[in-house]
PDB file of C-alpha atoms in Angstrom:
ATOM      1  CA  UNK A 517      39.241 -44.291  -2.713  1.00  0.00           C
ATOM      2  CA  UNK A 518      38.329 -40.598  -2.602  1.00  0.00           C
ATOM      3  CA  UNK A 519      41.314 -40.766   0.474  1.00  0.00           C
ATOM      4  CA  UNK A 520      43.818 -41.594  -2.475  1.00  0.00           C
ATOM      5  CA  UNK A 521      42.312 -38.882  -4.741  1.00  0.00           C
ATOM      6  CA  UNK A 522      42.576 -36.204  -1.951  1.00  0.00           C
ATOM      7  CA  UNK A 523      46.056 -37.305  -1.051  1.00  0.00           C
ATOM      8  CA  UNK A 524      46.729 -37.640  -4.897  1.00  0.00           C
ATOM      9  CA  UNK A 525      45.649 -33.886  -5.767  1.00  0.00           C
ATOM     10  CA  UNK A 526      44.243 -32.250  -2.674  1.00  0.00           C
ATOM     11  CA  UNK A 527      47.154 -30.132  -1.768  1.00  0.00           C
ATOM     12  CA  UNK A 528      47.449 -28.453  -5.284  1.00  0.00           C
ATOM     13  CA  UNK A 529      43.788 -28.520  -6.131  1.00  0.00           C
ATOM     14  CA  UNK A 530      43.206 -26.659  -2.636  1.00  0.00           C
ATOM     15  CA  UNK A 531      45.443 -23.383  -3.571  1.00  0.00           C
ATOM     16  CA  UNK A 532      43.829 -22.817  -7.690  1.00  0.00           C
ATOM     17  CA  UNK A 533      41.608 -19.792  -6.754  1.00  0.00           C
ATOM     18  CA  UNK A 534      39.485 -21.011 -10.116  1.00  0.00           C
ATOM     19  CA  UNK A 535      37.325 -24.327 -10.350  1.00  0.00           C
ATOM     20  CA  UNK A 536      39.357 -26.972 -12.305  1.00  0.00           C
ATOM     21  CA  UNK A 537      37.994 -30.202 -13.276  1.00  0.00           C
ATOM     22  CA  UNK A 538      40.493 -33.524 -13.562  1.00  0.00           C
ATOM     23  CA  UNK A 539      40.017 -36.490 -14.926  1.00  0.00           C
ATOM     24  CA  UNK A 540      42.230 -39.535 -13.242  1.00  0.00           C
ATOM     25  CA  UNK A 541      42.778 -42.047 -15.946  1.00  0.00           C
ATOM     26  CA  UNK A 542      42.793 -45.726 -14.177  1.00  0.00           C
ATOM     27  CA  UNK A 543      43.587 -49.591 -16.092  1.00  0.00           C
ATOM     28  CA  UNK A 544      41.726 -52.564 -15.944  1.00  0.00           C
ATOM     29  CA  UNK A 545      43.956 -52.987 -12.494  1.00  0.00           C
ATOM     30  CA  UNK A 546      42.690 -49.745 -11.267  1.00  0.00           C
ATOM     31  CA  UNK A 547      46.282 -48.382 -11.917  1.00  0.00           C
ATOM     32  CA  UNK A 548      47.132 -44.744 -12.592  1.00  0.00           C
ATOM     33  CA  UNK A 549      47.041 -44.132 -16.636  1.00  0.00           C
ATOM     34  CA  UNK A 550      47.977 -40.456 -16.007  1.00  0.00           C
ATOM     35  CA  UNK A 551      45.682 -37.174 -14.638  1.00  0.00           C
ATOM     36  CA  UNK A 552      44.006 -34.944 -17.634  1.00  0.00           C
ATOM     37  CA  UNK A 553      42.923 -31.351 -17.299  1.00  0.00           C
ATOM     38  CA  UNK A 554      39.601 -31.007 -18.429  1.00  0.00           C
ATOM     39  CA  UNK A 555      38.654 -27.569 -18.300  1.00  0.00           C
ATOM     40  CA  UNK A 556      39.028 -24.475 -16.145  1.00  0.00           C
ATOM     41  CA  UNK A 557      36.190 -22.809 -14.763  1.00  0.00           C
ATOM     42  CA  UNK A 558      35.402 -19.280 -12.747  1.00  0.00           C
ATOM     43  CA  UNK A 559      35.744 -18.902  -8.854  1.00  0.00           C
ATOM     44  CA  UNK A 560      32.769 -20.926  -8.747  1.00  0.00           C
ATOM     45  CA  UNK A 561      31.875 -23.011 -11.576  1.00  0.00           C
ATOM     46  CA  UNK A 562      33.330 -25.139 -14.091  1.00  0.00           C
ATOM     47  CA  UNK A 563      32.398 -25.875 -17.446  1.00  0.00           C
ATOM     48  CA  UNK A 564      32.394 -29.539 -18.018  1.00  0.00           C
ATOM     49  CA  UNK A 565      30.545 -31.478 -20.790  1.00  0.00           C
ATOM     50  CA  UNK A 566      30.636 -35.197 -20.531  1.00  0.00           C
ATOM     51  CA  UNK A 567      32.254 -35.672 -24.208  1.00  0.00           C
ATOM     52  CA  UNK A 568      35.558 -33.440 -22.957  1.00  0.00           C
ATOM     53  CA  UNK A 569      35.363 -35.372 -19.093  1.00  0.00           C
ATOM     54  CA  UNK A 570      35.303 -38.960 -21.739  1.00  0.00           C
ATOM     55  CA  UNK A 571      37.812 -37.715 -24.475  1.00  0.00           C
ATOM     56  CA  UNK A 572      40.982 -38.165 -22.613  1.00  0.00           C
ATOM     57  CA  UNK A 573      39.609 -42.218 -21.335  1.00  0.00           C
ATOM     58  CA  UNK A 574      38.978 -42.855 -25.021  1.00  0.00           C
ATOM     59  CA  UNK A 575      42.226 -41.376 -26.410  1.00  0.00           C
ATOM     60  CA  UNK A 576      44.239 -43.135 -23.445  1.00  0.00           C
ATOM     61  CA  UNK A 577      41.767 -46.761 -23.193  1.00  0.00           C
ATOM     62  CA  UNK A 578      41.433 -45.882 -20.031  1.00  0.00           C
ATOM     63  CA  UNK A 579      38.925 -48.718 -18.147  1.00  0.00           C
ATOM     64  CA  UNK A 580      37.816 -46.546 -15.398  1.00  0.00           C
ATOM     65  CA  UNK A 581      37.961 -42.888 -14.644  1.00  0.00           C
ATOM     66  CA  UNK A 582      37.722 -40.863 -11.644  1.00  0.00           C
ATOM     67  CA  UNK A 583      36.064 -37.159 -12.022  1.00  0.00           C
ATOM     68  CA  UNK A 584      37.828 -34.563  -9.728  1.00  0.00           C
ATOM     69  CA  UNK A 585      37.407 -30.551  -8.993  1.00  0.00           C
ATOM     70  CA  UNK A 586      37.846 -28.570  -6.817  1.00  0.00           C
ATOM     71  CA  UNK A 587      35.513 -25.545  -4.948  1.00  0.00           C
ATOM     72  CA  UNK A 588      37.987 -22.786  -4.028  1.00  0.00           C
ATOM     73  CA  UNK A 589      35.486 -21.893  -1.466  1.00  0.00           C
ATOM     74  CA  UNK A 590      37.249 -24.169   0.853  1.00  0.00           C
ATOM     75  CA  UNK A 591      33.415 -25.836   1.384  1.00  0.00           C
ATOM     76  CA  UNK A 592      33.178 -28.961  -0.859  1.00  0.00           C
ATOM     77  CA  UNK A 593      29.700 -29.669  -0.633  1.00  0.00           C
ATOM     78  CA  UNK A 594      28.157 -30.612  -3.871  1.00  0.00           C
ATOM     79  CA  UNK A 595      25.992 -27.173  -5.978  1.00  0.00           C
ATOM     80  CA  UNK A 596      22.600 -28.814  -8.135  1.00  0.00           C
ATOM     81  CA  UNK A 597      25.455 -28.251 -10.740  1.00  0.00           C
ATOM     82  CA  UNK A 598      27.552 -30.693  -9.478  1.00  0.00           C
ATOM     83  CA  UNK A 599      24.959 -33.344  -8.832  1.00  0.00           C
ATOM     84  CA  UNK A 600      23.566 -32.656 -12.681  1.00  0.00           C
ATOM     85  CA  UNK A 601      26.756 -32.814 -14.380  1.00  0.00           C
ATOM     86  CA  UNK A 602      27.620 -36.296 -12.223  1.00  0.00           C
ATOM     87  CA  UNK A 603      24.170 -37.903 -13.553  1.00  0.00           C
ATOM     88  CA  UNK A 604      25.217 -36.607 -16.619  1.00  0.00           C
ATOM     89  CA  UNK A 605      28.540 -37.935 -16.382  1.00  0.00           C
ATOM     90  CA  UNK A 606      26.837 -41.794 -14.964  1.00  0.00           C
ATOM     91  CA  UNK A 607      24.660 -41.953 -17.985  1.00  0.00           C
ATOM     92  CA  UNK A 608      27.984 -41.241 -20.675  1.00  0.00           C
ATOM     93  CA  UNK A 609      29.975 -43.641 -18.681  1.00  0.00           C
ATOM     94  CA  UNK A 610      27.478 -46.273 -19.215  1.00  0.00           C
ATOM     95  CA  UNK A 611      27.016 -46.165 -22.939  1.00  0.00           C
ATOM     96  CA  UNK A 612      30.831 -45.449 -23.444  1.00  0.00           C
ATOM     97  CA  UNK A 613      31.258 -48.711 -21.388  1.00  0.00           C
ATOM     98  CA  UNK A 614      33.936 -46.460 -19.037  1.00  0.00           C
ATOM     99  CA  UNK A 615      33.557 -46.761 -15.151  1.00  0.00           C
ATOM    100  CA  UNK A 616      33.331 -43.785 -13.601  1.00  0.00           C
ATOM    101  CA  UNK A 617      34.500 -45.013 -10.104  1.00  0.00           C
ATOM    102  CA  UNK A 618      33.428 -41.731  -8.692  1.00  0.00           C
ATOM    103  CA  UNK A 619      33.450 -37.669  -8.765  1.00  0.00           C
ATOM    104  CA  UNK A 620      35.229 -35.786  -5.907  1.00  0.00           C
ATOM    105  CA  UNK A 621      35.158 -32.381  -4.899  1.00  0.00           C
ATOM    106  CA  UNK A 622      38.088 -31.243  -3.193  1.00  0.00           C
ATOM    107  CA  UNK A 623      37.455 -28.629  -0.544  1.00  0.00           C
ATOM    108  CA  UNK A 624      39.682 -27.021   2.586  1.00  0.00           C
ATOM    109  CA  UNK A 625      39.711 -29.255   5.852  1.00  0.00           C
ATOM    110  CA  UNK A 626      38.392 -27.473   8.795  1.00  0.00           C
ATOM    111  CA  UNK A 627      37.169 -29.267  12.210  1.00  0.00           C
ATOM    112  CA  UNK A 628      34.329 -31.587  11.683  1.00  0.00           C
ATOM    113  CA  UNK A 629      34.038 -32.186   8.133  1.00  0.00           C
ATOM    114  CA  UNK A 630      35.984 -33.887   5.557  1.00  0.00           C
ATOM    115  CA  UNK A 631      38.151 -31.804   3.127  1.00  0.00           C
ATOM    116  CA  UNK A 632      36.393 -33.821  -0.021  1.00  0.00           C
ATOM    117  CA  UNK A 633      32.976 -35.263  -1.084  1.00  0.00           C
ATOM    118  CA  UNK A 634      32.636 -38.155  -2.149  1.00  0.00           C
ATOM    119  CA  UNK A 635      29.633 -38.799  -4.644  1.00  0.00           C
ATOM    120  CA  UNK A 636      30.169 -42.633  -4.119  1.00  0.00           C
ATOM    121  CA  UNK A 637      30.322 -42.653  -0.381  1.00  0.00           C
ATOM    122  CA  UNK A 638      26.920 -40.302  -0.338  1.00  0.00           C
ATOM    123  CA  UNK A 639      25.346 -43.265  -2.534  1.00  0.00           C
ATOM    124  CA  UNK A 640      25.022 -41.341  -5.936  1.00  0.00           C
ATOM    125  CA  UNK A 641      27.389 -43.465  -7.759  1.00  0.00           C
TER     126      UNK A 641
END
């Protein structure tokens, strides 16, 4: 759940002043293969290409994957970046026969919004 993924890597994801982007590696149980650094972007954008989001699943057999990065803005609603790279990211999964069980952005908590988004709960995954 993207409650697990927050509690998982909020806290550290939260301080990087640069966008990172994680890939959690998950078994046919939905248990934790191990967490992959993908890439490292600027203050506000990270460079992500499916093929280096997928390598790590293929190279560990991972069965499902969940996408994570963070917006060092604090604010993590999603940029037309973020909802290209996660149709992008739908479409791989599919012919790579990987579930990708959902893309989180990790933001700052303040009153009356969550500190993450959730591209499954909004009903894009």
């Amino acid at each position: 759940t993207p409650e697990q993924v927050y509690k998982l890597l909020g806290t550290e994801m939260r301080a990087l002043h640069k966008e990172s982007l994680r890939t959690i590696l998950l078994d046919t149980r939905y248990n934790l293969i191990r967490v992959e650094d993908v890439s490292l972007g600027s203050v506000n954008e990270s460079i992500a290409h499916p093929r280096d989001v997928f390598r790590p699943a293929l190279i560990y057999s991972a069965y499902a994957v969940v996408v994570v990065h963070n917006h060092p803005s604090g604010d993590p609603s999603p940029s037309q970046a973020d909802h290209g790279l996660t149709r992008r990211l739908r479409e791989a999964a599919e012919l790579l026969q990987i579930k990708l069980l959902d893309h989180v952005i990790i933001g700052a908590p303040t009153e009356g919004r969550l500190p993450y988004f959730s591209f499954k709960e909004a009903g894009v995954l």
